[in-house]
PDB file of N, CA and C in Angstrom:
ATOM      1  N   MET A   1       0.962  -1.114  -0.124  1.00  0.00           N
ATOM      2  CA  MET A   1       0.204   0.163  -0.022  1.00  0.00           C
ATOM      3  C   MET A   1       0.560   1.136   0.189  1.00  0.00           C
ATOM      4  N   SER A   2       0.696   2.248  -0.914  1.00  0.00           N
ATOM      5  CA  SER A   2       1.415   3.409  -0.708  1.00  0.00           C
ATOM      6  C   SER A   2       0.467   4.529  -0.754  1.00  0.00           C
ATOM      7  N   SER A   3       1.210   5.468  -0.159  1.00  0.00           N
ATOM      8  CA  SER A   3       0.235   6.904   0.367  1.00  0.00           C
ATOM      9  C   SER A   3       0.902   8.046  -0.009  1.00  0.00           C
ATOM     10  N   GLU A   4       0.333   9.104  -0.271  1.00  0.00           N
ATOM     11  CA  GLU A   4       0.971  10.197  -0.174  1.00  0.00           C
ATOM     12  C   GLU A   4       1.086  10.972   1.084  1.00  0.00           C
ATOM     13  N   HIS A   5       2.275  11.244   1.302  1.00  0.00           N
ATOM     14  CA  HIS A   5       2.156  11.597   3.146  1.00  0.00           C
ATOM     15  C   HIS A   5       2.241  13.480   3.017  1.00  0.00           C
ATOM     16  N   PRO A   6       1.250  14.014   3.177  1.00  0.00           N
ATOM     17  CA  PRO A   6       1.294  15.477   3.262  1.00  0.00           C
ATOM     18  C   PRO A   6       1.949  16.024   4.430  1.00  0.00           C
ATOM     19  N   GLN A   7       2.310  17.818   4.505  1.00  0.00           N
ATOM     20  CA  GLN A   7       2.812  17.967   5.739  1.00  0.00           C
ATOM     21  C   GLN A   7       1.912  18.193   7.100  1.00  0.00           C
ATOM     22  N   SER A   8       0.625  18.331   6.824  1.00  0.00           N
ATOM     23  CA  SER A   8      -0.155  17.906   8.209  1.00  0.00           C
ATOM     24  C   SER A   8      -1.292  16.868   8.130  1.00  0.00           C
ATOM     25  N   PRO A   9      -1.802  16.829   9.183  1.00  0.00           N
ATOM     26  CA  PRO A   9      -2.961  15.763   9.064  1.00  0.00           C
ATOM     27  C   PRO A   9      -4.313  16.559   8.346  1.00  0.00           C
ATOM     28  N   ALA A  10      -4.287  17.915   8.069  1.00  0.00           N
ATOM     29  CA  ALA A  10      -5.441  18.390   7.515  1.00  0.00           C
ATOM     30  C   ALA A  10      -5.472  18.355   6.250  1.00  0.00           C
ATOM     31  N   ALA A  11      -4.523  18.112   5.636  1.00  0.00           N
ATOM     32  CA  ALA A  11      -4.296  18.189   4.025  1.00  0.00           C
ATOM     33  C   ALA A  11      -5.072  16.439   3.747  1.00  0.00           C
ATOM     34  N   GLY A  12      -5.364  16.275   2.551  1.00  0.00           N
ATOM     35  CA  GLY A  12      -6.467  15.031   1.616  1.00  0.00           C
ATOM     36  C   GLY A  12      -4.676  13.781   1.497  1.00  0.00           C
ATOM     37  N   ARG A  13      -5.383  13.071   1.216  1.00  0.00           N
ATOM     38  CA  ARG A  13      -4.444  11.657   0.902  1.00  0.00           C
ATOM     39  C   ARG A  13      -5.346  10.785  -0.098  1.00  0.00           C
ATOM     40  N   VAL A  14      -4.491  10.287  -0.980  1.00  0.00           N
ATOM     41  CA  VAL A  14      -4.943   9.427  -1.855  1.00  0.00           C
ATOM     42  C   VAL A  14      -3.950   8.051  -1.560  1.00  0.00           C
ATOM     43  N   PHE A  15      -5.009   6.752  -1.226  1.00  0.00           N
ATOM     44  CA  PHE A  15      -3.671   5.404  -1.157  1.00  0.00           C
ATOM     45  C   PHE A  15      -4.420   4.825  -2.653  1.00  0.00           C
ATOM     46  N   ARG A  16      -3.374   4.236  -2.881  1.00  0.00           N
ATOM     47  CA  ARG A  16      -3.547   3.073  -3.862  1.00  0.00           C
ATOM     48  C   ARG A  16      -3.513   1.777  -3.104  1.00  0.00           C
ATOM     49  N   LEU A  17      -4.512   0.699  -3.961  1.00  0.00           N
ATOM     50  CA  LEU A  17      -4.693  -0.360  -3.367  1.00  0.00           C
ATOM     51  C   LEU A  17      -4.564  -1.129  -4.399  1.00  0.00           C
ATOM     52  N   GLY A  18      -4.011  -1.568  -4.796  1.00  0.00           N
ATOM     53  CA  GLY A  18      -3.554  -2.272  -6.349  1.00  0.00           C
ATOM     54  C   GLY A  18      -3.924  -1.497  -7.286  1.00  0.00           C
ATOM     55  N   GLU A  19      -5.411  -1.393  -8.136  1.00  0.00           N
ATOM     56  CA  GLU A  19      -5.877  -0.994  -8.984  1.00  0.00           C
ATOM     57  C   GLU A  19      -6.430   0.303  -8.267  1.00  0.00           C
ATOM     58  N   LYS A  20      -6.808   0.131  -7.256  1.00  0.00           N
ATOM     59  CA  LYS A  20      -8.183   1.149  -6.741  1.00  0.00           C
ATOM     60  C   LYS A  20      -7.293   1.831  -6.073  1.00  0.00           C
ATOM     61  N   GLU A  21      -7.953   3.440  -5.824  1.00  0.00           N
ATOM     62  CA  GLU A  21      -7.474   4.432  -5.306  1.00  0.00           C
ATOM     63  C   GLU A  21      -8.830   4.845  -4.169  1.00  0.00           C
ATOM     64  N   VAL A  22      -8.194   4.988  -3.061  1.00  0.00           N
ATOM     65  CA  VAL A  22      -9.170   5.711  -1.607  1.00  0.00           C
ATOM     66  C   VAL A  22      -8.698   6.844  -1.445  1.00  0.00           C
ATOM     67  N   HIS A  23      -9.406   8.080  -1.617  1.00  0.00           N
ATOM     68  CA  HIS A  23      -9.436   9.314  -1.466  1.00  0.00           C
ATOM     69  C   HIS A  23     -10.034   9.613  -0.097  1.00  0.00           C
ATOM     70  N   LEU A  24      -9.092  10.220   0.893  1.00  0.00           N
ATOM     71  CA  LEU A  24      -9.333  10.448   2.275  1.00  0.00           C
ATOM     72  C   LEU A  24      -9.593  12.085   2.549  1.00  0.00           C
ATOM     73  N   THR A  25     -10.610  12.557   2.886  1.00  0.00           N
ATOM     74  CA  THR A  25     -10.670  14.104   3.209  1.00  0.00           C
ATOM     75  C   THR A  25     -10.910  14.431   4.744  1.00  0.00           C
ATOM     76  N   HIS A  26     -10.821  15.509   4.848  1.00  0.00           N
ATOM     77  CA  HIS A  26     -11.474  15.865   5.963  1.00  0.00           C
ATOM     78  C   HIS A  26     -10.631  15.248   7.193  1.00  0.00           C
ATOM     79  N   LEU A  27      -9.214  14.968   7.289  1.00  0.00           N
ATOM     80  CA  LEU A  27      -8.153  14.719   8.114  1.00  0.00           C
ATOM     81  C   LEU A  27      -8.016  15.483   8.848  1.00  0.00           C
ATOM     82  N   ASP A  28      -8.415  16.885   9.290  1.00  0.00           N
ATOM     83  CA  ASP A  28      -8.600  17.347  10.565  1.00  0.00           C
ATOM     84  C   ASP A  28      -9.860  17.713  11.471  1.00  0.00           C
ATOM     85  N   ARG A  29     -10.697  16.801  10.775  1.00  0.00           N
ATOM     86  CA  ARG A  29     -11.849  16.174  11.635  1.00  0.00           C
ATOM     87  C   ARG A  29     -11.675  15.804  12.828  1.00  0.00           C
ATOM     88  N   LEU A  30     -11.778  16.357  14.083  1.00  0.00           N
ATOM     89  CA  LEU A  30     -11.690  15.704  15.180  1.00  0.00           C
ATOM     90  C   LEU A  30     -12.610  14.597  15.619  1.00  0.00           C
ATOM     91  N   TYR A  31     -12.036  13.580  15.956  1.00  0.00           N
ATOM     92  CA  TYR A  31     -12.658  12.184  16.063  1.00  0.00           C
ATOM     93  C   TYR A  31     -12.748  11.720  17.548  1.00  0.00           C
ATOM     94  N   TYR A  32     -11.548  12.230  18.392  1.00  0.00           N
ATOM     95  CA  TYR A  32     -11.297  12.161  19.807  1.00  0.00           C
ATOM     96  C   TYR A  32     -11.271  13.487  20.323  1.00  0.00           C
ATOM     97  N   PRO A  33     -12.179  14.045  20.820  1.00  0.00           N
ATOM     98  CA  PRO A  33     -11.984  15.689  21.007  1.00  0.00           C
ATOM     99  C   PRO A  33     -11.353  15.539  22.373  1.00  0.00           C
ATOM    100  N   GLN A  34     -11.472  14.781  23.365  1.00  0.00           N
ATOM    101  CA  GLN A  34     -10.632  15.002  24.743  1.00  0.00           C
ATOM    102  C   GLN A  34      -9.549  15.022  24.454  1.00  0.00           C
ATOM    103  N   ALA A  35      -8.899  13.839  23.276  1.00  0.00           N
ATOM    104  CA  ALA A  35      -7.371  13.678  23.615  1.00  0.00           C
ATOM    105  C   ALA A  35      -6.796  14.428  22.545  1.00  0.00           C
ATOM    106  N   GLY A  36      -7.771  15.548  21.746  1.00  0.00           N
ATOM    107  CA  GLY A  36      -7.304  16.316  20.444  1.00  0.00           C
ATOM    108  C   GLY A  36      -6.574  15.287  19.306  1.00  0.00           C
ATOM    109  N   LEU A  37      -7.398  14.183  18.861  1.00  0.00           N
ATOM    110  CA  LEU A  37      -7.201  13.509  18.055  1.00  0.00           C
ATOM    111  C   LEU A  37      -8.040  13.314  16.734  1.00  0.00           C
ATOM    112  N   THR A  38      -7.271  13.571  15.546  1.00  0.00           N
ATOM    113  CA  THR A  38      -8.108  13.773  14.404  1.00  0.00           C
ATOM    114  C   THR A  38      -8.400  12.497  13.737  1.00  0.00           C
ATOM    115  N   LYS A  39      -9.095  12.861  12.483  1.00  0.00           N
ATOM    116  CA  LYS A  39      -9.493  11.841  11.658  1.00  0.00           C
ATOM    117  C   LYS A  39      -8.006  11.104  11.073  1.00  0.00           C
ATOM    118  N   GLY A  40      -6.930  12.373  10.759  1.00  0.00           N
ATOM    119  CA  GLY A  40      -5.408  12.173  10.080  1.00  0.00           C
ATOM    120  C   GLY A  40      -4.586  11.546  11.158  1.00  0.00           C
ATOM    121  N   HIS A  41      -4.963  11.378  12.575  1.00  0.00           N
ATOM    122  CA  HIS A  41      -4.423  10.935  13.429  1.00  0.00           C
ATOM    123  C   HIS A  41      -4.431   9.486  13.448  1.00  0.00           C
ATOM    124  N   VAL A  42      -5.873   9.276  13.012  1.00  0.00           N
ATOM    125  CA  VAL A  42      -6.438   7.570  13.179  1.00  0.00           C
ATOM    126  C   VAL A  42      -5.856   6.940  11.906  1.00  0.00           C
ATOM    127  N   VAL A  43      -5.651   7.778  10.918  1.00  0.00           N
ATOM    128  CA  VAL A  43      -5.562   7.062   9.519  1.00  0.00           C
ATOM    129  C   VAL A  43      -3.860   6.798   9.963  1.00  0.00           C
ATOM    130  N   ASP A  44      -3.135   7.477  10.354  1.00  0.00           N
ATOM    131  CA  ASP A  44      -1.555   7.533  10.775  1.00  0.00           C
ATOM    132  C   ASP A  44      -1.756   6.205  11.542  1.00  0.00           C
ATOM    133  N   TYR A  45      -1.997   5.972  12.723  1.00  0.00           N
ATOM    134  CA  TYR A  45      -2.282   4.704  13.533  1.00  0.00           C
ATOM    135  C   TYR A  45      -2.411   3.609  12.694  1.00  0.00           C
ATOM    136  N   TYR A  46      -3.431   3.467  12.130  1.00  0.00           N
ATOM    137  CA  TYR A  46      -3.957   2.386  11.176  1.00  0.00           C
ATOM    138  C   TYR A  46      -2.565   2.029  10.065  1.00  0.00           C
ATOM    139  N   LEU A  47      -2.080   3.107   9.599  1.00  0.00           N
ATOM    140  CA  LEU A  47      -0.948   3.077   8.805  1.00  0.00           C
ATOM    141  C   LEU A  47       0.155   1.884   9.256  1.00  0.00           C
ATOM    142  N   ARG A  48       0.658   2.466  10.487  1.00  0.00           N
ATOM    143  CA  ARG A  48       1.413   1.827  11.155  1.00  0.00           C
ATOM    144  C   ARG A  48       1.135   0.455  11.957  1.00  0.00           C
ATOM    145  N   VAL A  49      -0.146   0.598  12.209  1.00  0.00           N
ATOM    146  CA  VAL A  49      -0.166  -0.981  12.992  1.00  0.00           C
ATOM    147  C   VAL A  49      -1.114  -2.537  11.910  1.00  0.00           C
ATOM    148  N   SER A  50      -1.054  -1.629  10.559  1.00  0.00           N
ATOM    149  CA  SER A  50      -1.710  -2.501   9.026  1.00  0.00           C
ATOM    150  C   SER A  50      -1.298  -3.891   9.172  1.00  0.00           C
ATOM    151  N   PRO A  51      -0.039  -3.663   9.096  1.00  0.00           N
ATOM    152  CA  PRO A  51       1.237  -4.795   9.046  1.00  0.00           C
ATOM    153  C   PRO A  51       0.756  -5.765   9.806  1.00  0.00           C
ATOM    154  N   TYR A  52       0.359  -5.822  11.088  1.00  0.00           N
ATOM    155  CA  TYR A  52       0.439  -6.531  12.269  1.00  0.00           C
ATOM    156  C   TYR A  52      -0.908  -7.101  12.518  1.00  0.00           C
ATOM    157  N   LEU A  53      -1.863  -5.895  12.090  1.00  0.00           N
ATOM    158  CA  LEU A  53      -3.608  -5.802  12.288  1.00  0.00           C
ATOM    159  C   LEU A  53      -3.980  -6.938  11.320  1.00  0.00           C
ATOM    160  N   LEU A  54      -3.736  -6.731  10.283  1.00  0.00           N
ATOM    161  CA  LEU A  54      -4.541  -6.868   8.957  1.00  0.00           C
ATOM    162  C   LEU A  54      -4.509  -8.454   9.016  1.00  0.00           C
ATOM    163  N   PRO A  55      -3.482  -9.329   8.974  1.00  0.00           N
ATOM    164  CA  PRO A  55      -3.655 -11.106   9.055  1.00  0.00           C
ATOM    165  C   PRO A  55      -4.193 -11.563   9.946  1.00  0.00           C
ATOM    166  N   HIS A  56      -4.425 -10.848  11.373  1.00  0.00           N
ATOM    167  CA  HIS A  56      -5.520 -11.415  12.395  1.00  0.00           C
ATOM    168  C   HIS A  56      -7.005 -11.010  12.206  1.00  0.00           C
ATOM    169  N   LEU A  57      -7.173 -10.189  11.010  1.00  0.00           N
ATOM    170  CA  LEU A  57      -8.664 -10.080  10.669  1.00  0.00           C
ATOM    171  C   LEU A  57      -9.026 -10.419   9.585  1.00  0.00           C
ATOM    172  N   ARG A  58      -8.138 -11.241   8.796  1.00  0.00           N
ATOM    173  CA  ARG A  58      -8.840 -11.805   7.479  1.00  0.00           C
ATOM    174  C   ARG A  58      -9.859 -13.150   7.841  1.00  0.00           C
ATOM    175  N   GLY A  59     -10.811 -12.852   6.852  1.00  0.00           N
ATOM    176  CA  GLY A  59     -11.948 -13.589   7.108  1.00  0.00           C
ATOM    177  C   GLY A  59     -12.896 -13.277   8.574  1.00  0.00           C
ATOM    178  N   ARG A  60     -12.838 -12.254   8.848  1.00  0.00           N
ATOM    179  CA  ARG A  60     -13.425 -11.802  10.480  1.00  0.00           C
ATOM    180  C   ARG A  60     -14.456 -10.583   9.908  1.00  0.00           C
ATOM    181  N   PRO A  61     -15.749 -10.817  10.211  1.00  0.00           N
ATOM    182  CA  PRO A  61     -16.904  -9.672   9.760  1.00  0.00           C
ATOM    183  C   PRO A  61     -16.460  -8.207  10.527  1.00  0.00           C
ATOM    184  N   LEU A  62     -16.390  -7.282   9.775  1.00  0.00           N
ATOM    185  CA  LEU A  62     -16.033  -6.290  10.372  1.00  0.00           C
ATOM    186  C   LEU A  62     -17.280  -5.195  10.009  1.00  0.00           C
ATOM    187  N   THR A  63     -17.202  -4.308  10.961  1.00  0.00           N
ATOM    188  CA  THR A  63     -18.420  -3.645  10.833  1.00  0.00           C
ATOM    189  C   THR A  63     -17.700  -1.815  10.721  1.00  0.00           C
ATOM    190  N   LEU A  64     -18.551  -0.838  10.346  1.00  0.00           N
ATOM    191  CA  LEU A  64     -17.894   0.632   9.593  1.00  0.00           C
ATOM    192  C   LEU A  64     -19.272   1.237  10.037  1.00  0.00           C
ATOM    193  N   GLU A  65     -18.904   2.253  11.167  1.00  0.00           N
ATOM    194  CA  GLU A  65     -19.870   3.536  11.001  1.00  0.00           C
ATOM    195  C   GLU A  65     -19.706   4.543  11.065  1.00  0.00           C
ATOM    196  N   ARG A  66     -20.297   5.265  10.174  1.00  0.00           N
ATOM    197  CA  ARG A  66     -19.884   6.657   9.973  1.00  0.00           C
ATOM    198  C   ARG A  66     -20.626   7.472  10.607  1.00  0.00           C
ATOM    199  N   TRP A  67     -19.839   8.798  10.784  1.00  0.00           N
ATOM    200  CA  TRP A  67     -20.037   9.615  11.242  1.00  0.00           C
ATOM    201  C   TRP A  67     -19.722  11.088  10.683  1.00  0.00           C
ATOM    202  N   PRO A  68     -20.687  11.446   9.868  1.00  0.00           N
ATOM    203  CA  PRO A  68     -20.188  12.638   8.834  1.00  0.00           C
ATOM    204  C   PRO A  68     -20.355  13.989   9.488  1.00  0.00           C
ATOM    205  N   GLU A  69     -20.925  14.257  10.809  1.00  0.00           N
ATOM    206  CA  GLU A  69     -20.897  15.130  11.614  1.00  0.00           C
ATOM    207  C   GLU A  69     -19.954  15.244  12.475  1.00  0.00           C
ATOM    208  N   GLY A  70     -19.685  14.740  12.815  1.00  0.00           N
ATOM    209  CA  GLY A  70     -18.413  14.397  13.546  1.00  0.00           C
ATOM    210  C   GLY A  70     -19.169  13.103  14.737  1.00  0.00           C
ATOM    211  N   VAL A  71     -17.871  12.923  15.796  1.00  0.00           N
ATOM    212  CA  VAL A  71     -18.686  11.850  16.833  1.00  0.00           C
ATOM    213  C   VAL A  71     -19.407  12.320  18.356  1.00  0.00           C
ATOM    214  N   GLU A  72     -19.343  13.835  17.897  1.00  0.00           N
ATOM    215  CA  GLU A  72     -20.003  14.388  19.327  1.00  0.00           C
ATOM    216  C   GLU A  72     -21.462  14.892  18.836  1.00  0.00           C
ATOM    217  N   ASP A  73     -21.939  14.882  17.446  1.00  0.00           N
ATOM    218  CA  ASP A  73     -23.250  15.038  16.772  1.00  0.00           C
ATOM    219  C   ASP A  73     -23.749  13.741  16.725  1.00  0.00           C
ATOM    220  N   GLY A  74     -23.326  12.466  16.675  1.00  0.00           N
ATOM    221  CA  GLY A  74     -23.975  11.140  16.636  1.00  0.00           C
ATOM    222  C   GLY A  74     -24.700  10.925  17.520  1.00  0.00           C
TER     223      GLY A  74
END
């Protein structure tokens, strides 16, 4: 997996996964306000742990919950 690393978490990113591209935006949006962590911080964390985490998730059901207005408005 390759990515374009911006200078700040607020910038968007494009990830190439095989022939597909994933465009991430709003990386400055707060996901964990009390800790001051943004969507960009969460993306960076998952990029760092993915080589270790993904082999254990293979074949397991996962869910994704969207919070388009932020976690506090959900």
